[in-house]
CSV table of C-alpha atoms and ligand atoms in Angstrom, one decimal:
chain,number,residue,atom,x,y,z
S,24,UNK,CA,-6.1,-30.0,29.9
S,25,UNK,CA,-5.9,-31.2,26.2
S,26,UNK,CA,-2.8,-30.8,24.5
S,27,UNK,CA,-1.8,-28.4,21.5
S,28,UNK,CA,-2.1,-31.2,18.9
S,29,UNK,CA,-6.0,-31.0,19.5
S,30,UNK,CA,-5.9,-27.3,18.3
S,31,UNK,CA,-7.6,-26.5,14.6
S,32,UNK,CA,-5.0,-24.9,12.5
S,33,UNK,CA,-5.7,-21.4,11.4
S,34,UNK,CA,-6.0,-20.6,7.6
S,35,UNK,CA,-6.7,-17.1,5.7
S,36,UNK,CA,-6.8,-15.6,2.7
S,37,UNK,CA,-8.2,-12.4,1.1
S,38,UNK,CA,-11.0,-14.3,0.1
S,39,UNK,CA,-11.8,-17.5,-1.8
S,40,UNK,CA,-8.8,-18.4,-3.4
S,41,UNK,CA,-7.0,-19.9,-0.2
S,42,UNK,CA,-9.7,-22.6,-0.2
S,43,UNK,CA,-7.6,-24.2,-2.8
S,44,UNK,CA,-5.0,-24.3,0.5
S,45,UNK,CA,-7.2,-25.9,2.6
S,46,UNK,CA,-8.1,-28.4,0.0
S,47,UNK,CA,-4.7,-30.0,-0.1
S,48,UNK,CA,-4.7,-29.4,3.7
S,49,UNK,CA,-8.2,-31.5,4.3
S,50,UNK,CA,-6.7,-34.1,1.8
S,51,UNK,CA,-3.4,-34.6,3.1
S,52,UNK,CA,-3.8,-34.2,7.1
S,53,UNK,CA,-7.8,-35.5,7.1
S,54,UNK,CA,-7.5,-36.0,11.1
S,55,UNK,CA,-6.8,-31.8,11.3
S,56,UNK,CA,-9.4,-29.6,12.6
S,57,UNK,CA,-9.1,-26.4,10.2
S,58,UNK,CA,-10.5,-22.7,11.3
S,59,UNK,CA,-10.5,-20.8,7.4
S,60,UNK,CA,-10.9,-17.0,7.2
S,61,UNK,CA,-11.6,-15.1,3.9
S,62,UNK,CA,-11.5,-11.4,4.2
S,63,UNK,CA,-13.7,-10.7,1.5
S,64,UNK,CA,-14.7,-7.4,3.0
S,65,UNK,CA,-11.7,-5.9,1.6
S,66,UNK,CA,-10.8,-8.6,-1.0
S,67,UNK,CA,-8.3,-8.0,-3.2
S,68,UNK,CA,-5.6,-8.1,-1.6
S,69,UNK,CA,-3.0,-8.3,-4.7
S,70,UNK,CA,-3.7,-5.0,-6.0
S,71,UNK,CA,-3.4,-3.5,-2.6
S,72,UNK,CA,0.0,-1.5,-0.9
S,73,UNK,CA,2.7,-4.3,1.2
S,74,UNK,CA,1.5,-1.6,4.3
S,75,UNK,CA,-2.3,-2.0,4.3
S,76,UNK,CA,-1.5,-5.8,3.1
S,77,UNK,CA,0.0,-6.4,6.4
S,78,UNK,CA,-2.0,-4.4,8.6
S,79,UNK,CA,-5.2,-6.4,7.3
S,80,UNK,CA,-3.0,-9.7,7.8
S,81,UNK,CA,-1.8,-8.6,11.8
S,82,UNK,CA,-6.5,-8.5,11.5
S,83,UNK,CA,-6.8,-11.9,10.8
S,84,UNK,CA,-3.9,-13.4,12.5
S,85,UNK,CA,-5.3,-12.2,15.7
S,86,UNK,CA,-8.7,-13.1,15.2
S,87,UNK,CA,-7.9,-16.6,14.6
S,88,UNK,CA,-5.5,-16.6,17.5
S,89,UNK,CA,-8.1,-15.5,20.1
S,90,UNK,CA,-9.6,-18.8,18.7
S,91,UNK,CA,-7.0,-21.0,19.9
S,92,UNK,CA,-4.9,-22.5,16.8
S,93,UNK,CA,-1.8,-24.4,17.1
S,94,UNK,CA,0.0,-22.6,13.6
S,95,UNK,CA,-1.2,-20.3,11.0
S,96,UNK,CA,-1.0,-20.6,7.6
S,97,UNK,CA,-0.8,-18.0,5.1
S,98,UNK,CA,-2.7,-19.1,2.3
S,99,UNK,CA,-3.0,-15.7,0.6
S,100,UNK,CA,0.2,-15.5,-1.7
S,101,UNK,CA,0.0,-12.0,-1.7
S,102,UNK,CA,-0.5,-11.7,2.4
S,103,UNK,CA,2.5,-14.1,2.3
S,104,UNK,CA,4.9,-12.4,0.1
S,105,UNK,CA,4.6,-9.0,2.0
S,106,UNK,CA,3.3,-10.0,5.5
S,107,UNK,CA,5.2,-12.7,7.2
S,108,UNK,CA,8.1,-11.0,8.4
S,109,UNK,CA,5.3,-9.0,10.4
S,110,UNK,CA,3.2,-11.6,11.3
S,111,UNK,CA,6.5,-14.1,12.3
S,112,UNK,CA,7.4,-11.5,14.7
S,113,UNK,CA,3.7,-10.9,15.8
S,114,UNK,CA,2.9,-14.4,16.9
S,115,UNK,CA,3.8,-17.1,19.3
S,116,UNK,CA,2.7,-19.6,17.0
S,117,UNK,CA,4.5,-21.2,13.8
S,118,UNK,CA,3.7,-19.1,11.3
S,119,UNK,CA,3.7,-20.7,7.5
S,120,UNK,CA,3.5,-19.1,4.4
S,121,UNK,CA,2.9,-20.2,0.6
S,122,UNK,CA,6.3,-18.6,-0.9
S,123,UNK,CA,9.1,-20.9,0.5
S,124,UNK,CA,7.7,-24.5,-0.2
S,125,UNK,CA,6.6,-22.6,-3.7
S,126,UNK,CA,9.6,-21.6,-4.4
S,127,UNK,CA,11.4,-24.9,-2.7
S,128,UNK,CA,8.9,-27.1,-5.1
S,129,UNK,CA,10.0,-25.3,-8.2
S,130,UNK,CA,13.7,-25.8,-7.2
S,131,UNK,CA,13.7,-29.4,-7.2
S,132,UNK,CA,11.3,-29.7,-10.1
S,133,UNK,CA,13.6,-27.3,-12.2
S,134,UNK,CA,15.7,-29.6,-14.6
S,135,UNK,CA,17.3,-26.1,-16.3
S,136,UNK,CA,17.2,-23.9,-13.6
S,137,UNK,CA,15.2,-21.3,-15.7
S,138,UNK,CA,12.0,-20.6,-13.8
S,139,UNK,CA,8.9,-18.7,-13.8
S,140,UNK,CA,6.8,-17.4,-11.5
S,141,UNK,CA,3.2,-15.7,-11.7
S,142,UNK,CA,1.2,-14.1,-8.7
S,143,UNK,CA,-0.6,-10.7,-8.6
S,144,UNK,CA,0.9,-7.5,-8.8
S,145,UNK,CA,1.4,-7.1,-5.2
S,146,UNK,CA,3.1,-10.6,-4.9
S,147,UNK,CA,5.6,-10.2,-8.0
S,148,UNK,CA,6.2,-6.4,-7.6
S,149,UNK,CA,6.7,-8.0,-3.8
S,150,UNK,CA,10.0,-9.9,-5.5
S,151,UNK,CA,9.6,-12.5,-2.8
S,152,UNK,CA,9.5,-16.0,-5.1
S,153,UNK,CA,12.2,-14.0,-6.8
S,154,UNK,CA,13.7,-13.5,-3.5
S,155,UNK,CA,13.5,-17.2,-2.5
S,156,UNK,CA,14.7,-18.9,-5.7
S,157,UNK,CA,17.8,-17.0,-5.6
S,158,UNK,CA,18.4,-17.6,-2.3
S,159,UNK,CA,17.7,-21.3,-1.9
S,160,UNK,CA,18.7,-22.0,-5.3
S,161,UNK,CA,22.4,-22.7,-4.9
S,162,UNK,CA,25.4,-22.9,-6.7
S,163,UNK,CA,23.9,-23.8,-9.8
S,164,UNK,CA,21.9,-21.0,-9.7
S,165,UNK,CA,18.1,-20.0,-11.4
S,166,UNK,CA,17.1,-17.6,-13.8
S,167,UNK,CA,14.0,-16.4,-12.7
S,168,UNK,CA,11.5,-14.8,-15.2
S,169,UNK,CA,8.2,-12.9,-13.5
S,170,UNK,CA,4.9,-11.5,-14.1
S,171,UNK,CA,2.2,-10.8,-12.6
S,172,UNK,CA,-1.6,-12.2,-14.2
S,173,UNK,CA,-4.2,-10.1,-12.7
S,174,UNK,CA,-7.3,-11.4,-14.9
S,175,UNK,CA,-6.6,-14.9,-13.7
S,176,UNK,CA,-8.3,-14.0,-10.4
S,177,UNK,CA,-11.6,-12.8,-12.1
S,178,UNK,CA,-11.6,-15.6,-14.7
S,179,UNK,CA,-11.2,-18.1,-11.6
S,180,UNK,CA,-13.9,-16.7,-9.4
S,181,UNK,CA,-16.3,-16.6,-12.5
S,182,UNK,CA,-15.8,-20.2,-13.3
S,183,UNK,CA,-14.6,-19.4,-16.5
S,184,UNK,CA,-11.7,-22.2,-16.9
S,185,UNK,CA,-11.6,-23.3,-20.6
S,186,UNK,CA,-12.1,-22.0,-23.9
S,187,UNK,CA,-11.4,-19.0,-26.1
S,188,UNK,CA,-11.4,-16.1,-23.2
S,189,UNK,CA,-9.5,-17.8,-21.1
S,190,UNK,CA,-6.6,-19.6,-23.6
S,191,UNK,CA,-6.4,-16.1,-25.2
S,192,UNK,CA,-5.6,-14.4,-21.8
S,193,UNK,CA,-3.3,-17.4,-20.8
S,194,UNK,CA,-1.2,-17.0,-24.5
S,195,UNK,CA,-0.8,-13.3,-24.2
S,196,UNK,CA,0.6,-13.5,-19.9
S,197,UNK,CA,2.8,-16.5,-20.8
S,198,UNK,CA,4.2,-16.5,-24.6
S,199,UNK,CA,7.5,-14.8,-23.5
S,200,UNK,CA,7.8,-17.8,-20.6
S,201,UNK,CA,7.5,-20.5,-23.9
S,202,UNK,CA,9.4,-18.1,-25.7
S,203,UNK,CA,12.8,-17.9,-22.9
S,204,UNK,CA,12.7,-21.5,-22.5
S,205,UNK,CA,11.2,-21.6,-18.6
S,206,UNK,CA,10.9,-25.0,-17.7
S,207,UNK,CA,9.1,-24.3,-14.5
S,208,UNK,CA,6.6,-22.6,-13.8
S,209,UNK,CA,5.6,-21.6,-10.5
S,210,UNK,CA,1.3,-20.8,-10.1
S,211,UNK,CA,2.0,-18.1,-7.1
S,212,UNK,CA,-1.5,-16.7,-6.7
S,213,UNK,CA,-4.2,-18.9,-5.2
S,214,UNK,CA,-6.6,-18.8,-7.9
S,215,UNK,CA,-4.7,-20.0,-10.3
S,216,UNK,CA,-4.6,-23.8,-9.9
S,217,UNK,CA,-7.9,-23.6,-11.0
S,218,UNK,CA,-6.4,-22.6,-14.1
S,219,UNK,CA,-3.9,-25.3,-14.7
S,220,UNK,CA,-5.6,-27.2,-17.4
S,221,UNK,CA,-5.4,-24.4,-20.3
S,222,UNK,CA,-2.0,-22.7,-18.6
S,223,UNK,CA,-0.2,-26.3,-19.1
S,224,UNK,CA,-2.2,-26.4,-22.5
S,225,UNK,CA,-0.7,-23.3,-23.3
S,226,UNK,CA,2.9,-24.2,-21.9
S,227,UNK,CA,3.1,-27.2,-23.1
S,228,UNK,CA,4.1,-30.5,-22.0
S,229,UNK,CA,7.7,-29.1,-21.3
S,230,UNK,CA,6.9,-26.7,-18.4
S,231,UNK,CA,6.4,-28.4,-15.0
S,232,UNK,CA,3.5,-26.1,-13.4
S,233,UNK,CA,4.5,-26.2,-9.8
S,234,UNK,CA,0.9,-25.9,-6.8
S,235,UNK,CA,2.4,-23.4,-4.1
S,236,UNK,CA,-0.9,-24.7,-1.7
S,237,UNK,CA,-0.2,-28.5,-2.6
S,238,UNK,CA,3.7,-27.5,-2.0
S,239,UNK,CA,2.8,-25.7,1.4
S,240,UNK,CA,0.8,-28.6,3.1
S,241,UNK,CA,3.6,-30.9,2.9
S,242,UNK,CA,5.9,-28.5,4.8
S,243,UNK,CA,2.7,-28.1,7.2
S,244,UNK,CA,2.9,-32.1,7.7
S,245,UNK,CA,6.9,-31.9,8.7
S,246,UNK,CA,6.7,-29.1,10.8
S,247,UNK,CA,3.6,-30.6,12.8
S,248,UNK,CA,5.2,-33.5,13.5
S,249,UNK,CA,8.8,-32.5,14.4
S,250,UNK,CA,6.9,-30.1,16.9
S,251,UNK,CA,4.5,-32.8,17.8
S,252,UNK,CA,1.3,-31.2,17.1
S,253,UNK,CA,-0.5,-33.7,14.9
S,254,UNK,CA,-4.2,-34.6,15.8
S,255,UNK,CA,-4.3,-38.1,16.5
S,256,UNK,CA,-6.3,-40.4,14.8
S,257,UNK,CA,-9.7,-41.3,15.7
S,258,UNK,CA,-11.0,-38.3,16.7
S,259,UNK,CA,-13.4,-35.8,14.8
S,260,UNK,CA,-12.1,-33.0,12.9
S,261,UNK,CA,-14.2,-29.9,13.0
S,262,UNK,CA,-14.1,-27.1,10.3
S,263,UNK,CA,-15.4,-23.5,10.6
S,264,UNK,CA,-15.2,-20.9,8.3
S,265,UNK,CA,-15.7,-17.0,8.7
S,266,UNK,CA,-16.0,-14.3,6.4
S,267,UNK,CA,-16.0,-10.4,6.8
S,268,UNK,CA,-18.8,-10.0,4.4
S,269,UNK,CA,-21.9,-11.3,3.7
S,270,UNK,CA,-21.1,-15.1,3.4
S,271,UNK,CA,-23.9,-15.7,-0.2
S,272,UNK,CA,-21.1,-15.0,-2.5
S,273,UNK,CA,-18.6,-17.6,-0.8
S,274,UNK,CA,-20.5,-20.4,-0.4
S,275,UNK,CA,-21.4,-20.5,-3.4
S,276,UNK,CA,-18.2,-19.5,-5.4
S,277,UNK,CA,-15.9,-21.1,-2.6
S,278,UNK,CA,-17.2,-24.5,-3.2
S,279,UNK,CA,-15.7,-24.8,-6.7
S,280,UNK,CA,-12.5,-23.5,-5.1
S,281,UNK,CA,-13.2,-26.3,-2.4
S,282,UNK,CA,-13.6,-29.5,-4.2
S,283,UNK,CA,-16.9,-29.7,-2.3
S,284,UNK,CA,-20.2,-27.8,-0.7
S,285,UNK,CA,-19.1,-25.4,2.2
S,286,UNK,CA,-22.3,-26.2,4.1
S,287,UNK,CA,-21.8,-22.2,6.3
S,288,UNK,CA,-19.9,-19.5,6.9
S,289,UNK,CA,-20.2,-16.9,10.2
S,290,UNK,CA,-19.8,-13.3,9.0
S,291,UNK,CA,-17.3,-11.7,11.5
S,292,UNK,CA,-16.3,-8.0,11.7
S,293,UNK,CA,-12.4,-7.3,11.6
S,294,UNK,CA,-13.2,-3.3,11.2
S,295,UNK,CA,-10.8,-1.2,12.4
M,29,DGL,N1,-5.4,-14.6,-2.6
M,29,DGL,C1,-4.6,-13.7,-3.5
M,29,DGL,C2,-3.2,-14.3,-3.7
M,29,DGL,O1,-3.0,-15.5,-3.6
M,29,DGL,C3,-5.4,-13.5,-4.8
M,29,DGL,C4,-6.6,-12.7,-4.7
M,29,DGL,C5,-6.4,-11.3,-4.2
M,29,DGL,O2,-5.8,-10.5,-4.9
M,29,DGL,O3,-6.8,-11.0,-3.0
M,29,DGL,O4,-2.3,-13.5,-4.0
């Protein structure tokens, strides 16, 4: 029988945006088999109720667990904030989500411990990263300063990364963060990396911007080993990727999201 460490790992997201997840993941653990799902049947998720949130992320888990992965991660940040406790309790698997290692990264990037962090409305109303600085902060303490950006998401999926519309939206979500002196700034919503060019323009030099996915694989690389689950070397890595609508839309928009062309995806159906 092969062993665990042969097993993909299982990835989803409410769509797209967790494609920035697997990103790091393909870049940092290249010998890992990856099984993605992006509900974008009932995509967004970060304007959506912490109930339905959840019961849509209990969906997913299973699916990908009838598959066979060795861990899940939660790539969606809003999934994450409101659905891990659930799916922690749900499944015999490790079970990682984006808001610790965000919140960890920001921690020991902070030089001032005033930090900010922007997500969706779900995943700030959530107070999760809020949550998780406080708590893993210490006895220096943080300030934490949040709010939530819910144009980045459309701005992101249209492509639309530089210039007036977006530097405009940018100043008016973040001039109070310049304002308070934040000297972190955590990018809690998976779209928003894609973003980082004109939010650190608008920032300035002085704010560290912090990757919650880039921040996530790393603590996906430690728990793997400690467990011993890492695919050895050698062999060859498959990647599949479903999607709960018609899959046009994220090929197409998923491979700027991606780094690279998503060659397919299988349309599944999670309906309840
Ligand atoms: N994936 C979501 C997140 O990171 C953003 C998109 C959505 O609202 O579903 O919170």
């Amino acid at each position: 029988m092969r062993s665990a460490s042969h097993s993909p790992i299982g990835v989803f997201d409410s769509g797209v945006g967790g494609l920035t997840v697997l990103k790091s993941l393909l870049s940092h653990l290249p010998h890992e088999s990856t099984l993605y799902l992006g509900d974008t049947a009932r995509v967004p998720y970060g304007t959506k109720s912490g109930e339905v949130v959840t019961r849509y992320s209990l969906k997913n888990a299973s699916f990908l667990m009838e598959r066979g992965i060795k861990l899940l991660v939660v790539a969606c940040n809003t999934a994450s904030a409101v659905a891990l406790p659930a799916l922690a309790a749900a499944l015999p698997i490790p079970v990682l989500g984006v808001i610790a290692p965000g919140a960890a990264a920001a921690l020991r990037q902070s030089r001032g411990g005033q930090v900010g962090v922007i997500g969706t409305p779900g995943t700030i109303r959530s107070g999760a990263y809020q949550r998780e600085l406080e708590a893993a902060a210490g006895p220096g303490g943080v300030r934490v300063k949040a709010r939530a950006c819910p144009l980045f998401v459309p701005l992101a999926e249209e492509g639309w990364l530089a210039g007036d519309v977006p530097r405009l939206v940018a100043r008016e979500y973040l001039a109070d963060f310049v304002q308070e002196g934040v000297d972190t700034l955590v990018l809690g919503c998976t779209h928003y990396p894609l973003l980082k060019d004109i939010i650190a323009e608008v920032v300035g030099p002085g704010v560290a911007l912090v990757d919650s996915a880039e921040a996530t694989v790393h603590v996906v690389a430690r728990l793997l080993a400690e467990r011993g689950l890492l695919a050895p070397a050698g062999g060859t890595p498959t990647h599949h990727a479903f999607v709960t609508d018609v899959p046009e839309r994220f090929v197409e928009v998923g491979a700027r999201f991606l780094g690279r062309p998503i060659a397919s995806a299988e349309q599944v159906d999670l309906s309840f």
